[in-house]
Amino acid sequence: MSAPPPDHGVPRIPDGLQLLTAWTWRLLLLTVAAVALGWVFLRLAIITMPLFVCLLVTSAVWPGVAALRRWGLPPALAAFVTLALLAGVVAVAAALIGPSVVDQAGDLESSVRAGANDLPDALGGLGISEQDVENAVDGASDSLRDNASAIGLGLFDAAIVAANIAAGFLLGVVVLFFFLKDGPDLWAAVVRLVPAETRELVDRGGHGAFDSMSRYVRGQAVVALVDAVGVGLAMVIVGVPLALPVAVLTFFLAFIPFVGAIVSGLIATLVALATGGVTDALIILAAVTAVQQLEGDVLYPLIVGKAVALHPVVVLVGLGVGASLAGLVGAIVAVPFAAAFTGAAAARREWLQERGSRTPPPDDPARPGVPATTG
């Protein structure tokens, strides 16, 4: 038995403090790396945002591309067919609902403002005057215009913004085609860049992140469609106008968890209040609440929750971080990022478990570096 090391009067650092220190500097390094990556992502947004959107679209439609490949289509033809079908769906949807939404956009804004002005009277006068509500609405509108850069509009003039959008769209179309055509080959090339001993782990993690993101995007699209149809149908049944633009807005806002559902429900209720009075507003509010309960208690757990195990706290923190860094765009992309990270972490755990099951026990003579036990 060896003697303990001599004590020179230096107090021993407690184990708990050593552990806390070790984790603290690691977390600081991870935070710095995340901030740096986020800064680069935003500085190169004209390139990174189309790439990320293309990755989301690729993850959503990849099962169709894989099916076409299994049926014998070459990769290029499978990618072209998928891209053509996707463009056709978007074009048909735009042709059917685009003109109506554009024509009614101004009426929607006026109705929401009128409903907000009528809200104090509808609530029975709770100490909030109509002038207070109007001032709040005007202040919110002014703040939105003054801080338009926070939601991706920037300080550029309209021509520069339009040019950036057009360039990003063209880049996105080309990149999406190559993602659909050469996705597996591109990922294999990335995996070959890492050391050989970690390639299996990186490959498993990447596939886990992609699969998790794919399930999230498809599931969230289904949930958003059900929300839009439910709210729009309720407005049509009650006889509230502007059902189509509200339904379209509900669909897109559904991709912002929690916040989007609240905003879209508030818009539908205010439109009903401005055009049909308190009774219609209460009916629409009840319908919106029922749709959101169906989403939160049934659809989201069944379609998205089982596929992507994201705790609500993780979603809320991700939304806050994304909105702080990149405004509305950051809030939208934050949850897919979180879903991808969760999928990669789950794949890593599975890989470690499989690796552990293949490792010989500590007393196994076949294990290198471990002496055999003697009877």
XYZ file of C-alpha atoms in Angstrom:
375
model
C 0.000 0.000 0.000
C 1.548 3.286 -1.139
C 1.849 6.208 1.264
C -0.353 9.240 0.697
C 1.314 12.223 -0.976
C 2.948 14.679 1.411
C 0.862 17.593 2.561
C 2.655 20.895 1.923
C -0.072 23.002 3.445
C -1.942 23.512 0.176
C -5.692 22.919 0.702
C -7.182 20.207 -1.459
C -9.741 21.338 -4.019
C -13.064 19.562 -3.390
C -14.114 17.044 -6.019
C -17.380 18.880 -6.610
C -15.594 22.135 -7.372
C -13.196 20.370 -9.739
C -16.138 18.812 -11.587
C -17.956 22.151 -11.772
C -14.831 23.863 -13.100
C -14.283 21.206 -15.736
C -17.860 21.480 -16.991
C -17.817 25.296 -16.854
C -14.917 25.794 -19.217
C -16.311 23.176 -21.596
C -19.681 24.937 -21.647
C -17.957 28.263 -22.204
C -16.067 26.851 -25.181
C -19.270 25.356 -26.613
C -21.072 28.674 -26.143
C -18.311 30.613 -27.878
C -18.303 28.122 -30.751
C -22.105 28.307 -31.091
C -22.064 32.120 -31.091
C -19.286 32.156 -33.668
C -21.152 29.740 -35.924
C -24.333 31.763 -35.529
C -22.485 34.949 -36.409
C -21.042 33.362 -39.549
C -24.462 31.952 -40.440
C -26.066 35.401 -40.215
C -23.227 37.241 -41.967
C -23.508 34.826 -44.893
C -27.309 34.652 -44.736
C -27.677 35.146 -48.477
C -25.960 31.773 -48.879
C -26.619 29.943 -45.629
C -30.373 30.575 -45.485
C -31.082 29.109 -48.957
C -28.856 26.172 -48.077
C -30.735 25.562 -44.835
C -34.130 25.896 -46.509
C -33.003 23.476 -49.209
C -31.905 21.060 -46.513
C -35.340 21.288 -44.870
C -37.120 20.719 -48.182
C -34.779 17.855 -49.029
C -35.464 16.186 -45.690
C -39.208 16.534 -46.261
C -39.321 15.066 -49.789
C -36.429 12.619 -49.547
C -38.684 9.559 -48.940
C -40.233 10.231 -52.359
C -36.832 10.531 -54.011
C -35.688 7.303 -52.355
C -38.833 5.530 -53.563
C -38.239 6.670 -57.141
C -34.675 5.401 -56.943
C -35.853 2.036 -55.667
C -38.191 1.835 -58.654
C -35.174 2.085 -60.962
C -35.016 5.771 -61.864
C -31.521 7.248 -62.147
C -30.643 9.776 -59.413
C -30.814 12.753 -61.785
C -34.223 11.764 -63.148
C -35.588 11.030 -59.673
C -34.432 14.468 -58.492
C -35.911 16.177 -61.554
C -39.281 14.444 -61.198
C -39.461 15.315 -57.502
C -38.499 18.926 -58.132
C -41.043 19.207 -60.950
C -43.818 17.783 -58.785
C -42.896 20.122 -55.950
C -42.875 23.122 -58.278
C -46.218 22.042 -59.710
C -47.817 21.818 -56.270
C -46.508 25.262 -55.324
C -47.654 26.755 -58.638
C -51.150 25.294 -58.357
C -51.497 26.461 -54.752
C -50.281 29.945 -55.680
C -52.666 30.124 -58.636
C -55.652 29.001 -56.565
C -55.193 31.007 -53.407
C -52.564 33.609 -54.269
C -54.784 36.232 -55.958
C -57.436 36.046 -53.247
C -54.893 36.340 -50.458
C -53.203 39.322 -52.114
C -56.514 41.069 -52.789
C -57.735 40.582 -49.224
C -54.469 41.389 -47.453
C -55.418 45.027 -46.985
C -58.881 44.106 -45.691
C -57.294 41.678 -43.252
C -55.075 44.384 -41.775
C -58.021 46.783 -41.477
C -60.196 44.140 -39.824
C -57.519 43.220 -37.296
C -57.025 46.872 -36.400
C -60.781 47.417 -36.111
C -61.151 44.328 -33.936
C -58.362 45.552 -31.657
C -60.134 48.895 -31.326
C -63.424 47.161 -30.477
C -61.812 44.869 -27.928
C -62.227 47.110 -24.829
C -65.963 47.501 -25.442
C -66.323 43.764 -26.030
C -64.570 43.005 -22.748
C -67.058 45.152 -20.885
C -64.647 47.943 -19.998
C -61.862 46.562 -17.870
C -60.141 49.908 -17.424
C -58.668 49.825 -20.939
C -59.868 52.673 -23.115
C -60.204 52.522 -26.869
C -57.530 55.196 -27.165
C -55.119 53.052 -25.138
C -55.642 50.098 -27.452
C -55.270 52.257 -30.545
C -52.080 53.779 -29.174
C -50.739 50.315 -28.412
C -51.535 49.099 -31.924
C -49.994 52.194 -33.479
C -46.949 51.829 -31.258
C -46.546 48.184 -32.230
C -46.834 49.082 -35.914
C -44.275 51.878 -35.549
C -41.940 49.578 -33.640
C -42.311 46.920 -36.313
C -41.374 49.408 -39.008
C -38.502 50.858 -36.995
C -37.067 47.412 -36.228
C -37.788 45.730 -39.529
C -34.230 44.428 -39.631
C -35.055 42.134 -36.700
C -37.287 40.036 -38.940
C -34.937 39.849 -41.868
C -35.917 42.977 -43.831
C -32.681 44.746 -42.975
C -31.814 48.329 -43.742
C -31.458 47.790 -47.469
C -33.710 49.469 -49.948
C -36.389 47.543 -51.812
C -34.255 46.943 -54.886
C -31.409 45.346 -52.920
C -33.828 43.203 -50.913
C -35.548 42.024 -54.102
C -32.179 41.234 -55.691
C -31.094 39.235 -52.640
C -34.349 37.289 -52.606
C -34.080 36.525 -56.315
C -30.445 35.435 -55.968
C -31.286 33.284 -52.964
C -34.196 31.680 -54.798
C -32.108 30.822 -57.856
C -29.324 29.478 -55.669
C -31.861 27.471 -53.705
C -33.355 25.829 -56.795
C -29.947 24.731 -58.077
C -28.757 23.537 -54.663
C -32.029 21.691 -54.041
C -31.636 19.762 -57.289
C -28.124 18.673 -56.394
C -29.158 17.811 -52.840
C -31.868 15.545 -54.231
C -29.561 14.077 -56.880
C -26.259 13.714 -55.012
C -27.238 13.934 -51.350
C -25.796 10.552 -50.256
C -22.577 11.145 -52.219
C -22.154 14.630 -50.746
C -22.601 13.303 -47.224
C -20.159 10.450 -47.873
C -17.581 13.023 -49.002
C -18.107 14.977 -45.777
C -17.692 11.833 -43.673
C -14.399 11.029 -45.412
C -12.996 14.342 -44.153
C -13.035 13.210 -40.515
C -10.541 10.758 -38.959
C -11.212 7.122 -39.753
C -11.854 6.119 -36.135
C -14.761 8.583 -35.851
C -16.344 8.166 -39.281
C -18.935 5.649 -38.130
C -20.035 7.920 -35.296
C -20.218 10.997 -37.538
C -22.129 9.050 -40.177
C -24.631 7.709 -37.651
C -25.054 11.154 -36.098
C -25.609 12.816 -39.456
C -28.218 10.286 -40.504
C -29.928 10.633 -37.137
C -30.040 14.425 -37.456
C -31.372 14.234 -41.014
C -34.050 11.670 -40.153
C -35.175 13.650 -37.115
C -35.377 16.870 -39.131
C -37.275 15.051 -41.876
C -39.867 13.719 -39.455
C -40.235 17.125 -37.840
C -40.776 19.010 -41.108
C -43.309 16.505 -42.464
C -45.129 16.227 -39.167
C -45.234 19.983 -38.631
C -46.567 20.482 -42.161
C -49.442 18.082 -41.452
C -50.210 19.833 -38.152
C -50.085 23.248 -39.833
C -52.455 22.089 -42.566
C -54.959 20.758 -40.021
C -54.774 24.047 -38.090
C -55.345 26.107 -41.223
C -58.248 23.988 -42.433
C -59.860 23.930 -38.990
C -59.680 27.685 -38.430
C -60.679 28.527 -41.999
C -63.602 26.105 -41.945
C -64.860 27.536 -38.659
C -64.793 31.053 -40.117
C -66.683 29.903 -43.214
C -69.358 28.142 -41.143
C -69.873 31.149 -38.879
C -69.895 33.473 -41.880
C -66.813 35.507 -40.989
C -65.115 37.000 -44.066
C -61.423 36.761 -44.914
C -61.317 33.044 -44.074
C -58.796 32.242 -46.832
C -56.061 34.749 -45.907
C -56.469 33.897 -42.222
C -56.144 30.184 -43.029
C -52.995 30.776 -45.094
C -51.536 32.904 -42.321
C -52.405 30.204 -39.793
C -50.587 27.590 -41.876
C -47.325 29.534 -41.984
C -47.508 30.727 -38.376
C -47.931 27.123 -37.255
C -44.248 26.579 -38.024
C -43.451 28.865 -35.073
C -44.401 26.657 -32.096
C -46.550 28.153 -29.326
C -46.214 31.756 -30.506
C -47.621 31.136 -33.987
C -50.779 29.455 -32.694
C -51.477 32.328 -30.297
C -50.960 35.004 -32.946
C -53.062 33.262 -35.595
C -55.872 32.595 -33.102
C -55.831 36.230 -31.995
C -56.006 37.426 -35.609
C -58.988 35.172 -36.388
C -60.813 36.323 -33.253
C -60.189 40.009 -33.932
C -61.440 39.656 -37.515
C -64.608 37.975 -36.254
C -65.071 40.691 -33.635
C -64.695 43.488 -36.182
C -66.990 41.945 -38.800
C -69.577 40.001 -36.800
C -69.559 41.254 -33.230
C -69.000 39.633 -29.877
C -71.007 36.477 -30.577
C -69.067 35.581 -33.706
C -65.806 36.392 -31.932
C -66.643 34.058 -29.052
C -67.583 31.268 -31.461
C -64.344 31.675 -33.426
C -62.365 31.849 -30.187
C -63.968 28.581 -29.055
C -63.228 26.988 -32.443
C -59.605 28.170 -32.403
C -59.203 26.850 -28.860
C -60.654 23.483 -29.889
C -58.330 23.254 -32.892
C -55.322 24.144 -30.772
C -56.296 21.602 -28.129
C -56.607 18.966 -30.851
C -53.167 19.952 -32.086
C -51.507 20.061 -28.679
C -53.120 16.965 -27.133
C -53.514 14.659 -30.141
C -51.863 15.700 -33.395
C -48.548 17.097 -32.216
C -47.761 14.262 -29.771
C -48.946 11.639 -32.269
C -47.354 13.000 -35.431
C -44.391 15.063 -34.248
C -43.821 14.219 -30.596
C -43.121 10.510 -31.040
C -40.874 11.157 -34.011
C -38.966 14.077 -32.475
C -38.753 13.942 -28.681
C -38.385 17.654 -27.929
C -39.361 18.830 -24.470
C -41.389 22.085 -24.443
C -38.621 23.767 -22.444
C -36.142 22.950 -25.223
C -38.533 24.374 -27.806
C -39.079 27.588 -25.829
C -35.367 28.102 -25.197
C -34.626 27.443 -28.862
C -37.286 29.939 -29.915
C -35.867 32.580 -27.587
C -32.301 32.091 -28.783
C -33.304 31.984 -32.440
C -35.504 35.087 -32.182
C -32.764 36.983 -30.323
C -30.145 36.164 -32.943
C -32.155 36.425 -36.163
C -35.674 37.628 -35.399
C -38.534 35.818 -37.117
C -36.223 33.763 -39.323
C -34.287 32.596 -36.281
C -37.488 31.597 -34.489
C -38.528 29.489 -37.490
C -35.211 27.666 -37.961
C -34.488 27.199 -34.245
C -36.765 24.202 -33.727
C -35.508 22.273 -36.799
C -31.984 22.862 -35.491
C -33.044 21.504 -32.108
C -34.700 18.508 -33.776
C -31.532 17.762 -35.737
C -29.400 18.032 -32.600
C -31.756 15.681 -30.742
C -31.614 13.148 -33.568
C -27.823 13.274 -33.663
C -27.605 12.822 -29.882
C -29.968 9.842 -30.009
C -27.920 8.246 -32.777
C -24.760 8.762 -30.734
C -26.323 7.049 -27.715
C -27.371 4.087 -29.841
C -23.881 3.851 -31.326
C -22.276 3.884 -27.876
C -24.697 1.202 -26.638
C -23.955 -1.022 -29.623
C -20.253 -0.461 -29.191
C -20.491 -1.290 -25.503
C -22.355 -4.507 -26.224
C -19.516 -5.570 -28.535
C -16.817 -4.774 -25.957
C -15.465 -7.807 -24.048
C -16.075 -7.758 -20.294
C -13.264 -6.415 -18.057
C -12.201 -9.893 -16.920
C -12.091 -11.306 -20.439
C -8.574 -12.522 -21.337
C -9.244 -11.501 -24.948
C -9.510 -7.855 -23.980
C -6.205 -6.064 -24.694
C -4.426 -4.628 -21.733
C -6.552 -6.415 -19.100
C -5.048 -9.385 -17.313
C -7.063 -12.561 -17.090
C -8.543 -13.456 -13.762
C -7.187 -16.506 -12.050
C -9.230 -18.980 -10.147
